[in-house]
CSV table of C-alpha atoms in Angstrom, one decimal:
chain,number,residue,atom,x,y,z
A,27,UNK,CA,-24.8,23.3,-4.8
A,28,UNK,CA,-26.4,26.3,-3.1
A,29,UNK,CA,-24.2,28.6,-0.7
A,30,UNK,CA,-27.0,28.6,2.0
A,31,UNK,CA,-28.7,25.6,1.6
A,32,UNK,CA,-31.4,26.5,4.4
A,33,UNK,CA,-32.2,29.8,2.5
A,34,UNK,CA,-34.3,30.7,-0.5
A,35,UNK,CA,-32.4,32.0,-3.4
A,36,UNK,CA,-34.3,35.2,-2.9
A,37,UNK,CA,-33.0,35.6,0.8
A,38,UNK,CA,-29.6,34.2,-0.5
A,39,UNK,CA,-28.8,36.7,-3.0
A,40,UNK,CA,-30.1,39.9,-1.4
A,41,UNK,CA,-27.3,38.8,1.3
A,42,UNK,CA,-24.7,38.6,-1.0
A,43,UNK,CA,-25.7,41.9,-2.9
A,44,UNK,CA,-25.6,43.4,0.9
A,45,UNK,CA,-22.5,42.5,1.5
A,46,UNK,CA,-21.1,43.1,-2.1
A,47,UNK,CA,-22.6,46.8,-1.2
A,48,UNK,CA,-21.1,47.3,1.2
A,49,UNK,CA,-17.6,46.9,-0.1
A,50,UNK,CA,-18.7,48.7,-3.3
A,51,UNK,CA,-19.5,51.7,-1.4
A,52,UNK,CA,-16.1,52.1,0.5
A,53,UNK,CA,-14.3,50.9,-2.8
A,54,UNK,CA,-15.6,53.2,-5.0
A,55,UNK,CA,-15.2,56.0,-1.9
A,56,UNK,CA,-11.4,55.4,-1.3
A,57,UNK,CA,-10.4,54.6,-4.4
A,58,UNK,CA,-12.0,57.0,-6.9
A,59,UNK,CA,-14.2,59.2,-5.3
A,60,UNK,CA,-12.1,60.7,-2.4
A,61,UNK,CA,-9.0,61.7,-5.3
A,62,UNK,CA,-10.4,65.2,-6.0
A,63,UNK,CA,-11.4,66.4,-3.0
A,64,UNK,CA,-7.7,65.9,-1.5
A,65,UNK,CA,-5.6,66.5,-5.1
A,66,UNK,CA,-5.4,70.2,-4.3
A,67,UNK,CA,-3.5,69.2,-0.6
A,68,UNK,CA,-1.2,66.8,-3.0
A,69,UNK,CA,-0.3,69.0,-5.5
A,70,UNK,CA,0.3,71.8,-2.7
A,71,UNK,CA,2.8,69.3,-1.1
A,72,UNK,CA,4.3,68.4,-4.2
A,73,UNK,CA,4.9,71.5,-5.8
A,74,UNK,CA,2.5,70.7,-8.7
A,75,UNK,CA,0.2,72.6,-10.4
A,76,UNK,CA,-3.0,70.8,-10.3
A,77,UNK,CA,-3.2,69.7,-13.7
A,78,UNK,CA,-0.2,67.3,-13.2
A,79,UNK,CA,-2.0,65.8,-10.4
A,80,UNK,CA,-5.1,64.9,-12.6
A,81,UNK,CA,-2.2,63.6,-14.9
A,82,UNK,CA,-0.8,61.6,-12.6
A,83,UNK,CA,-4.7,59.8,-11.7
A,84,UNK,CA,-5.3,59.9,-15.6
A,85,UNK,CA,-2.0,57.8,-15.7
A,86,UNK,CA,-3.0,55.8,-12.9
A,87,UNK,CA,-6.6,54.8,-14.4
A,88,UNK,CA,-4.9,53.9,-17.5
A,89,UNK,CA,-2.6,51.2,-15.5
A,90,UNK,CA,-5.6,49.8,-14.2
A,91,UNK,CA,-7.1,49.7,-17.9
A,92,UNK,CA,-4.4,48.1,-19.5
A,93,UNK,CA,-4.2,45.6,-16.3
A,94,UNK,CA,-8.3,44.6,-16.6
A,95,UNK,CA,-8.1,41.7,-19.4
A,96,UNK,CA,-5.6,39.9,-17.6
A,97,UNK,CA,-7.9,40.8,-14.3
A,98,UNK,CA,-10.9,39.2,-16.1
A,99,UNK,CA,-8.8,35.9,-16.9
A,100,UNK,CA,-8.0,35.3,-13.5
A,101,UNK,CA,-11.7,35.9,-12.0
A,102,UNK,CA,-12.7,33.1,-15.3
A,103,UNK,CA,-10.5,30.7,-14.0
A,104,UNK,CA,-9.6,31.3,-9.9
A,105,UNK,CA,-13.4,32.8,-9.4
A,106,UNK,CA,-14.4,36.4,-8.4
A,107,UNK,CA,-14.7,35.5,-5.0
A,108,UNK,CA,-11.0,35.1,-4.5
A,109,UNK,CA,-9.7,37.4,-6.7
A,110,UNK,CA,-11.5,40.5,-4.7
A,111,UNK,CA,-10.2,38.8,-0.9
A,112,UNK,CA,-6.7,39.4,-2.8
A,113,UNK,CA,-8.0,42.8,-3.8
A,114,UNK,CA,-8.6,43.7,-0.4
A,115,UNK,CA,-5.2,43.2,1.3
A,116,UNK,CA,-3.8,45.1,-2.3
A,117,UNK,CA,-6.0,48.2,-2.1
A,118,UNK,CA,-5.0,48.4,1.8
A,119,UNK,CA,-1.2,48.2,1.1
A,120,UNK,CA,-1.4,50.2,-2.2
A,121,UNK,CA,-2.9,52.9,0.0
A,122,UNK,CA,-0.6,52.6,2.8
A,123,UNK,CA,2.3,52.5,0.1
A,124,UNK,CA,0.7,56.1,-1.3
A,125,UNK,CA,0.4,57.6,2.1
A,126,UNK,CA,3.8,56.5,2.9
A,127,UNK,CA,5.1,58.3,-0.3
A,128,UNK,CA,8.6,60.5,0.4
A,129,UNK,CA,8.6,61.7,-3.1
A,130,UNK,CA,6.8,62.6,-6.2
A,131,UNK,CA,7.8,59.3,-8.0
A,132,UNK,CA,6.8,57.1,-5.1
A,133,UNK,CA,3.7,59.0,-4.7
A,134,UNK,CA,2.7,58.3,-8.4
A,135,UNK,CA,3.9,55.1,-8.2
A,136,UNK,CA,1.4,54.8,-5.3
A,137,UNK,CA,-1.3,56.1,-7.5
A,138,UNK,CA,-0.7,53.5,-10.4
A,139,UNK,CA,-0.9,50.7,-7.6
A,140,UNK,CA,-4.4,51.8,-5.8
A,141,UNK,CA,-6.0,52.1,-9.4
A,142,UNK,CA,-4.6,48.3,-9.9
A,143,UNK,CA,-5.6,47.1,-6.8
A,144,UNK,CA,-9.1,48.4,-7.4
A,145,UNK,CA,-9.4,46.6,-10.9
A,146,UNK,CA,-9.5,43.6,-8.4
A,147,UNK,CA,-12.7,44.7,-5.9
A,148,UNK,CA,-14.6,47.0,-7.7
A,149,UNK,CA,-17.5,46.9,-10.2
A,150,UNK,CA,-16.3,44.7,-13.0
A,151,UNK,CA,-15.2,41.9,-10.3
A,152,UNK,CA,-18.4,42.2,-8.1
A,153,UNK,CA,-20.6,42.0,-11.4
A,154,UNK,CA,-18.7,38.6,-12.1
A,155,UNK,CA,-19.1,37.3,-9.1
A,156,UNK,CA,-22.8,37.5,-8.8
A,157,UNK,CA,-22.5,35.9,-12.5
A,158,UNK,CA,-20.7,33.0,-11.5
A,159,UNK,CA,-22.9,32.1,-8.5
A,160,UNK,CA,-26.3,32.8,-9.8
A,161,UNK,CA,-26.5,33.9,-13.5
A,162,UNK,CA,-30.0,33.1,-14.5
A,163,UNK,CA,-30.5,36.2,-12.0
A,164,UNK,CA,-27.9,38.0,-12.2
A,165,UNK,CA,-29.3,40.7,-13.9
A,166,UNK,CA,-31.6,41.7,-11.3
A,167,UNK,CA,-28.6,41.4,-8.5
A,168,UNK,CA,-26.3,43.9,-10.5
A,169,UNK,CA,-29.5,46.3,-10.4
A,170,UNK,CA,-29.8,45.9,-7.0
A,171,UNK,CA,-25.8,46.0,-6.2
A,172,UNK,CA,-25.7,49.3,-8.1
A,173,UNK,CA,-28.6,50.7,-6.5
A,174,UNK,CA,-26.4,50.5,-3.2
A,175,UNK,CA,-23.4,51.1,-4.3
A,176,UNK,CA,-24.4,54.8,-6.0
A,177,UNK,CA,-24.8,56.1,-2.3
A,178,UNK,CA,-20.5,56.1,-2.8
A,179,UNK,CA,-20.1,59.3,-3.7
A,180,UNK,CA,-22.7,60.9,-1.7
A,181,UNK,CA,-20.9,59.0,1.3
A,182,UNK,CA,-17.7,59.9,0.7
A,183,UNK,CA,-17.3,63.5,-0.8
A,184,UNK,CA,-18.4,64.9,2.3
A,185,UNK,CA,-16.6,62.2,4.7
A,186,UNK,CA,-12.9,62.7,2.8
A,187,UNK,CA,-13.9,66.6,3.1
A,188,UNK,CA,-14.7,66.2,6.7
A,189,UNK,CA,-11.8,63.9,7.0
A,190,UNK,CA,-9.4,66.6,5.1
A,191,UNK,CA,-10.3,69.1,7.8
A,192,UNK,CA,-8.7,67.2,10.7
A,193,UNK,CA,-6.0,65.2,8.5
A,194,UNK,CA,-3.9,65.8,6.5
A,195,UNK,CA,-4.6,63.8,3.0
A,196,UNK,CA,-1.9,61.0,4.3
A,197,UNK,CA,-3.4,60.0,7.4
A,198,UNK,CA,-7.0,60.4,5.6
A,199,UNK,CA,-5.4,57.4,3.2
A,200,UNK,CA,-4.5,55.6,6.8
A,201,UNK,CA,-8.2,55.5,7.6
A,202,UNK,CA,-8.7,54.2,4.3
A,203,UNK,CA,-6.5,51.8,4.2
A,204,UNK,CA,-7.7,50.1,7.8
A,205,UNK,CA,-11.1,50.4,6.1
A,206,UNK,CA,-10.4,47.7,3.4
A,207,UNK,CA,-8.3,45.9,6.2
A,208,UNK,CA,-11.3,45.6,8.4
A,209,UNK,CA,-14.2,45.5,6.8
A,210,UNK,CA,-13.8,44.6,2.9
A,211,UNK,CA,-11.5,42.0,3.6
A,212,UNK,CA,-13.5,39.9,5.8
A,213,UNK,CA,-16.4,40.2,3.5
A,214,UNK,CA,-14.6,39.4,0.5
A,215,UNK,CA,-12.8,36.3,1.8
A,216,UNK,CA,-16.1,34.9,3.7
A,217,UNK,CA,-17.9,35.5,-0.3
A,218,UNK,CA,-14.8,33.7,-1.5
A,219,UNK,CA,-15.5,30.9,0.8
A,220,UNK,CA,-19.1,30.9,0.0
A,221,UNK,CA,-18.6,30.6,-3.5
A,222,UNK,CA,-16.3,28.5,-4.3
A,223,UNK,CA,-18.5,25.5,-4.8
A,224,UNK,CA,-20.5,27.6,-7.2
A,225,UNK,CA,-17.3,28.4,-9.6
A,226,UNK,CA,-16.0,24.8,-9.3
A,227,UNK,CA,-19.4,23.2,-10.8
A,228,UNK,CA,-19.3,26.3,-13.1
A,229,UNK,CA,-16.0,25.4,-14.3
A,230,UNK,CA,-17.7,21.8,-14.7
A,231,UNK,CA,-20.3,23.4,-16.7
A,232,UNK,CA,-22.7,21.8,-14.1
A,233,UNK,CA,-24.4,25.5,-13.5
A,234,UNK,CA,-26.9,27.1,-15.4
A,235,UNK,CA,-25.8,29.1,-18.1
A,236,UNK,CA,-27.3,32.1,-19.9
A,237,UNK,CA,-27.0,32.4,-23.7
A,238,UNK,CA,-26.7,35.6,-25.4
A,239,UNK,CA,-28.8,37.2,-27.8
A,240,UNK,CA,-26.6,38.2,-30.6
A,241,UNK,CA,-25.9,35.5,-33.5
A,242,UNK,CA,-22.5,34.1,-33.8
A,243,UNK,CA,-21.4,35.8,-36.8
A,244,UNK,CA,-22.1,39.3,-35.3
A,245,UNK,CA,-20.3,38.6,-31.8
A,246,UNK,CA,-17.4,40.8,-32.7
A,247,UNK,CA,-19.2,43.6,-34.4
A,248,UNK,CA,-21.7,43.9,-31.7
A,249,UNK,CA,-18.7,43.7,-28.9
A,250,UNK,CA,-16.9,46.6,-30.9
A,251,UNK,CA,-20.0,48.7,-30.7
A,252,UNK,CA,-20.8,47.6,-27.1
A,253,UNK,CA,-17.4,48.9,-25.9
A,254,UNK,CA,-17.0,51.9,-28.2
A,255,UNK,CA,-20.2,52.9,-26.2
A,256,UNK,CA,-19.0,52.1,-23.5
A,257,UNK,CA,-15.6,54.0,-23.3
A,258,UNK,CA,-17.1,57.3,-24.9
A,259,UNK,CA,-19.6,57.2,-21.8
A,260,UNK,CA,-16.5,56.7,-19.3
A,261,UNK,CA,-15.0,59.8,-21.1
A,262,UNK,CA,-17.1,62.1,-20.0
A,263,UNK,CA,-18.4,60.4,-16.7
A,264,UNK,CA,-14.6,60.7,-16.0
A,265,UNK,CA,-14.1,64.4,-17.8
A,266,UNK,CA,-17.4,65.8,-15.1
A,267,UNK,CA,-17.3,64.1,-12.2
A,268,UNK,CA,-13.5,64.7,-11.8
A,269,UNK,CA,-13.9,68.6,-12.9
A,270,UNK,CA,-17.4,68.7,-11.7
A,271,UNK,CA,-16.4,71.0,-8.9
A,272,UNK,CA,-13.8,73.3,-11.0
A,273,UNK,CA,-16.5,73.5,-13.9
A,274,UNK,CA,-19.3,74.8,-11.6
A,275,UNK,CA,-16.7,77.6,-10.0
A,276,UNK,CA,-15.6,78.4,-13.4
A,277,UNK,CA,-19.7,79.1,-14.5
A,278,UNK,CA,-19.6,81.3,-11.6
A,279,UNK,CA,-21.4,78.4,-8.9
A,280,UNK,CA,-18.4,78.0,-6.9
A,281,UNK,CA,-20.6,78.6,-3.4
A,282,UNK,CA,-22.8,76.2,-4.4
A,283,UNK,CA,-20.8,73.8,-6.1
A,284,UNK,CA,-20.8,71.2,-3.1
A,285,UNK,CA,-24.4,71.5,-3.0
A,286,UNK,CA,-25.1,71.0,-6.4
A,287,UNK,CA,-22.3,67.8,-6.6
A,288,UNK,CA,-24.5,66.2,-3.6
A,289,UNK,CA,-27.3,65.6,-5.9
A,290,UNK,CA,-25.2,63.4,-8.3
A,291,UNK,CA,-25.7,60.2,-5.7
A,292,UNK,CA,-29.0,60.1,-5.1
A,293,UNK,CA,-30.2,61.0,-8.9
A,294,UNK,CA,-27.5,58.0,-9.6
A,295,UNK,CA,-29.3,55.5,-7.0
A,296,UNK,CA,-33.1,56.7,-7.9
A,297,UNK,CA,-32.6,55.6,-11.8
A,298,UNK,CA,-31.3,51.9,-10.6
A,299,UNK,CA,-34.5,52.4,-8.2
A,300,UNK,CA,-36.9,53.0,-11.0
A,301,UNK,CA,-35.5,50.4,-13.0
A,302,UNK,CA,-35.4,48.2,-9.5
A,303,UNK,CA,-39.3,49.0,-9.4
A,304,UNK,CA,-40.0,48.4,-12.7
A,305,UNK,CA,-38.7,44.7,-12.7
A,306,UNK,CA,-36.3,45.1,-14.8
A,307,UNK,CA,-38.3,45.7,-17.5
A,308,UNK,CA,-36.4,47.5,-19.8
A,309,UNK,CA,-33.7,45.6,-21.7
A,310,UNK,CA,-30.0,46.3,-21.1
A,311,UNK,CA,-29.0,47.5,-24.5
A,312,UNK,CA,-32.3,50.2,-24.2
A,313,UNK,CA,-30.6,51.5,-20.9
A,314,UNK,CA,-27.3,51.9,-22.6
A,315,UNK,CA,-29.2,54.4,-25.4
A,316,UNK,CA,-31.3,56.1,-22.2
A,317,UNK,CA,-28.0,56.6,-20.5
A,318,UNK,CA,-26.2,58.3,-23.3
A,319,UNK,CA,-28.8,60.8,-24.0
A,320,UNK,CA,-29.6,61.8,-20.5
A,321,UNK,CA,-25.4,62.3,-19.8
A,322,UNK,CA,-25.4,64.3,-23.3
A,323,UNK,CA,-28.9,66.3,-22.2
A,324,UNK,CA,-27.9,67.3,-18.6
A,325,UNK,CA,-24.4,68.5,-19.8
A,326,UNK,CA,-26.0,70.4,-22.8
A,327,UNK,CA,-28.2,71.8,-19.8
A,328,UNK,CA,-25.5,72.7,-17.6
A,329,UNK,CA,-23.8,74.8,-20.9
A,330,UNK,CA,-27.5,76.4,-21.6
A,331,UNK,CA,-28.4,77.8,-18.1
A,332,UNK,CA,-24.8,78.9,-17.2
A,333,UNK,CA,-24.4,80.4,-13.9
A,334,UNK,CA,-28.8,79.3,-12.9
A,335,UNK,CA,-28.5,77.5,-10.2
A,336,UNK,CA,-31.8,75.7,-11.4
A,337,UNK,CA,-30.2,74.7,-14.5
A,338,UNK,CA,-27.1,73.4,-12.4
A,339,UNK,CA,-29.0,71.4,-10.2
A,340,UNK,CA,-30.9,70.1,-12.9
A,341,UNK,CA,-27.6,69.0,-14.5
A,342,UNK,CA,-26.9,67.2,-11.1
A,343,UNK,CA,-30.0,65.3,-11.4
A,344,UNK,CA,-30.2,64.2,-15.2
A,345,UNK,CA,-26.4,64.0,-15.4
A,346,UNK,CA,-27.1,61.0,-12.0
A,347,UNK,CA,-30.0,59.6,-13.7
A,348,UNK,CA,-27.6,58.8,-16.8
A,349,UNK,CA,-25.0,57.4,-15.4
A,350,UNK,CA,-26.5,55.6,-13.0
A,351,UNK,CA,-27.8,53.7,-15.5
A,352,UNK,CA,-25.0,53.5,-17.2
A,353,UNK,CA,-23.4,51.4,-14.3
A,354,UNK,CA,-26.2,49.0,-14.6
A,355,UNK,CA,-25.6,48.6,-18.1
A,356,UNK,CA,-22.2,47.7,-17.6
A,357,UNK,CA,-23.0,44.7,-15.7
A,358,UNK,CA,-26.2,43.4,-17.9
A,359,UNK,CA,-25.5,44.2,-21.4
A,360,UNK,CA,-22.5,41.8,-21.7
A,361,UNK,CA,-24.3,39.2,-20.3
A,362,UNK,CA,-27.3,40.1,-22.5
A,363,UNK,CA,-25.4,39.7,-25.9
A,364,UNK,CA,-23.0,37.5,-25.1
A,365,UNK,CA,-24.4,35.2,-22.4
A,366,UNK,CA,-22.2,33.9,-19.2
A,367,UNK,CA,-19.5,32.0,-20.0
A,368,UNK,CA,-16.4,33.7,-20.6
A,369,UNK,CA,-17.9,36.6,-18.6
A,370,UNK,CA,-15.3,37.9,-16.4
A,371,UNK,CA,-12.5,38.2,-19.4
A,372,UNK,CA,-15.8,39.7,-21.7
A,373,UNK,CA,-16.2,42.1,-19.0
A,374,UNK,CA,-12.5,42.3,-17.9
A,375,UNK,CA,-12.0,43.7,-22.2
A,376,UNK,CA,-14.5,45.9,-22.1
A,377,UNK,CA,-13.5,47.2,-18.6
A,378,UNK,CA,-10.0,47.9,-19.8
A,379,UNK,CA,-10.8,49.9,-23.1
A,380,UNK,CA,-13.3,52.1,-20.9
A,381,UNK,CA,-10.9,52.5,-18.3
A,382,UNK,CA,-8.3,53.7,-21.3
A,383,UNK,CA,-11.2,56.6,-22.1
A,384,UNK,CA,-11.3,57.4,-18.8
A,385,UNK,CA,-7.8,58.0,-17.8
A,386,UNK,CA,-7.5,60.2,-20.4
A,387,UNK,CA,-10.6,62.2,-19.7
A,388,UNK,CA,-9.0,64.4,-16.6
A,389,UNK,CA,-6.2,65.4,-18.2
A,390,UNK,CA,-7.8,65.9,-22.1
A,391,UNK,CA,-10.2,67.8,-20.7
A,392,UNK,CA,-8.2,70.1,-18.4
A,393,UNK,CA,-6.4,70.3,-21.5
A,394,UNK,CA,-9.4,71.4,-23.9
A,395,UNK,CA,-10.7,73.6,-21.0
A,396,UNK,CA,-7.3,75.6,-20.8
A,397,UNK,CA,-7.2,76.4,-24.1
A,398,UNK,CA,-11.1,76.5,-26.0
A,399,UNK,CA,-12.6,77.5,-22.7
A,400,UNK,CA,-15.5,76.0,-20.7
A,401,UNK,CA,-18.7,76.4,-23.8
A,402,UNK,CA,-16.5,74.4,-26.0
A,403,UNK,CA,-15.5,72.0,-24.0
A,404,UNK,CA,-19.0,71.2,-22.6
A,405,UNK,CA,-20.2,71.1,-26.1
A,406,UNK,CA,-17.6,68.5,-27.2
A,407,UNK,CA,-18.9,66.3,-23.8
A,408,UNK,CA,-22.5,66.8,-25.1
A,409,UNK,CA,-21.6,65.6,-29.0
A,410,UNK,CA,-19.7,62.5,-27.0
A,411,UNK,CA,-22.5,61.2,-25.4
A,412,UNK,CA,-24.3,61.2,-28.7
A,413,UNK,CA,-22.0,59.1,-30.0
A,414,UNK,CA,-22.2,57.3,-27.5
A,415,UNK,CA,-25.9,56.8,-28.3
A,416,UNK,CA,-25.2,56.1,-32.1
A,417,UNK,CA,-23.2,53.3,-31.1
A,418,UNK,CA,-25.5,51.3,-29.2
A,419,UNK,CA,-28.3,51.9,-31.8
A,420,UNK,CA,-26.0,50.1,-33.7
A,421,UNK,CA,-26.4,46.8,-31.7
A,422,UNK,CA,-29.7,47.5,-32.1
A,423,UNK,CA,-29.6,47.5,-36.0
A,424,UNK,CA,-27.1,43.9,-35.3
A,425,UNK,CA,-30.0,42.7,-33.8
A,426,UNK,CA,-32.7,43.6,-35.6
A,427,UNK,CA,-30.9,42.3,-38.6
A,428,UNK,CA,-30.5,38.3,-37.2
A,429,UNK,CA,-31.9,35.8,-39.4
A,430,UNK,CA,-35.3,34.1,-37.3
């Protein structure tokens, strides 16, 4: 049963993908993206030092790890749909809840429950979602879905900032809140009601399905690989992006640290572009092995140049490029290997040991940073990625090695 029966599929899922966008965007805005640019306002009201604020969102992002498998069962067997009009109502209340905070316990407490609630609407939930309704093109939908969704931080950095200059970081997290209130909420319940029909015949196994491309008896290997890539990529996304703004001041860029950050969205959205205009042609698993060595080459050019601006912006750039396709490998590579059924839990695993990787990033590397300094730290970000890279050549070697 189609969800617009008077539509093509093409018209039908660029739609969806919109309006999955949209949501995406402020998602990823309120709930990740806007942290750092208001931690400094928290800690100041706190009496923190700013290292236990990072703390605090490391501990938060490892909540919302440990939480994903149990996310990914429910969007298997309730449908995606649902799950992310639920997410909605929690990632309004979880930032009303933060806002609201009288304390430091409450306000971590707070912190723990928006990185929870956004397990429910963000990537890993969308991604299913477009699985479940229409998986024999799913692949080209999370391409497209990412390519909008990268404008998130380019959107919001400068929005909280503007934000931050009129508000304080509460009411900011008020605005936020009646964001998901008003506009993710009605999109994600009207998907939820679109798509139901498609999970119940899904359920029924009357939908197509895609199979995977790795044998049976190398399912877990290849899924140990695939996520060990995965979470060593999330480190150091996690470790930069977070820091990106400290490490630039610390390399003497500080004036032209926002400048250089800016670039980081639109190098993110022109990689899911060129792989947009090439049709997809490059497989999932080669985008996982591109991504790792552009992350591990723009931060090994970030420690080369030092305080050259080129060299920074160039970090900007490649460092976008990288993870941008990262994010699209996220969504395609599972489904590649392992096919669609059982995709949200698949996803939901994976998701959670990333998520683990990246909630320790923050804090681990504040930690390296305070006491090997900034070369040595980089240079343990660049030798990450690399291994990141190693581990997805593995798959490779899986599949290389399947009997005909």
């Amino acid at each position: 049963m189609r969800t617009f029966p008077n539509l093509p599929l093409f018209t039908e899922s660029r739609l969806i993908v919109a309006a999955l966008g949209v949501t995406q965007i402020i998602g990823y805005g309120t709930l990740y993206y806007s942290f750092s640019p208001l931690a400094a306002s928290m800690a100041q009201e706190f009496g923190w030092a700013s290292d236990w604020v990072f703390g605090a969102f490391s501990a938060s992002l490892l909540a919302s790890g440990l939480a994903s498998p149990w996310v990914g069962r429910w969007i298997d067997t309730f449908g995606a749909g649902r799950v992310m009009a639920f997410g909605s109502i929690g990632a309004a209340v979880a930032l009303l809840a933060c806002a609201l905070a009288p304390n430091a316990i409450s306000f971590v407490i707070g912190l723990v429950v928006i990185e929870l609630a956004s397990t429910l609407v963000l990537y890993s939930a969308a991604f299913a979602l477009l699985v479940q309704i229409m998986p024999t093109i799913a692949k080209t939908s999370i391409t497209h879905l990412t390519l909008i969704a990268g404008f998130a931080s380019t959107i919001f950095w400068p929005v909280t900032t503007t934000l931050h200059e009129h508000l304080t970081w509460r009411e900011v997290y008020y605005v936020f809140a009646a964001a998901h209130l008003l506009l993710c909420m009605p999109i994600h319940f009207w998907l939820a009601r679109l798509t139901r029909n498609h999970h119940e015949l899904a359920l029924k196994a009357a939908m197509p399905i895609v199979k995977g491309t790795l044998p049976a008896d190398r399912l877990h290997t290849g899924f140990f690989f695939m996520v060990s890539g995965f979470a060593l990529l999330g480190f150091i996304n996690a470790a930069i992006l977070i820091h990106m703004l400290p490490i630039l001041t610390a390399l003497g860029l500080g004036s032209v640290s926002v400048l250089v950050g800016t670039l980081f969205g639109p190098a993110q959205v022109a990689s899911r572009l060129f792989s947009l205009m090439s049709g997809n042609k490059l497989q999932p698993l080669s985008l996982a092995i591109i991504s790792s060595g552009l992350m591990a080459s723009a931060i090994a050019i970030l420690l080369w140049s030092g305080s050259w601006l080129t060299g920074a912006l160039a970090f900007a750039i490649v460092f976008g490029l990288g993870s941008g396709l990262s994010s699209i490998a996220q969504g395609t590579l599972p489904l590649a290997l392992f096919g669609s059924m059982g995709y949200g839990e698949r996803v939901g695993k994976s998701t959670a040991v990333r998520l683990v990787a990246s909630s320790a990033a923050p804090f681990v590397f504040a930690f390296i940073m305070h006491w090997l300094g900034m070369g040595p730290s980089l240079a343990i970000c660049v030798v990450v990625g690399l291994m990141a890279a190693v581990s997805f050549a593995l798959i490779q070697l899986q599949l290389r090695a399947s009997p005909p």
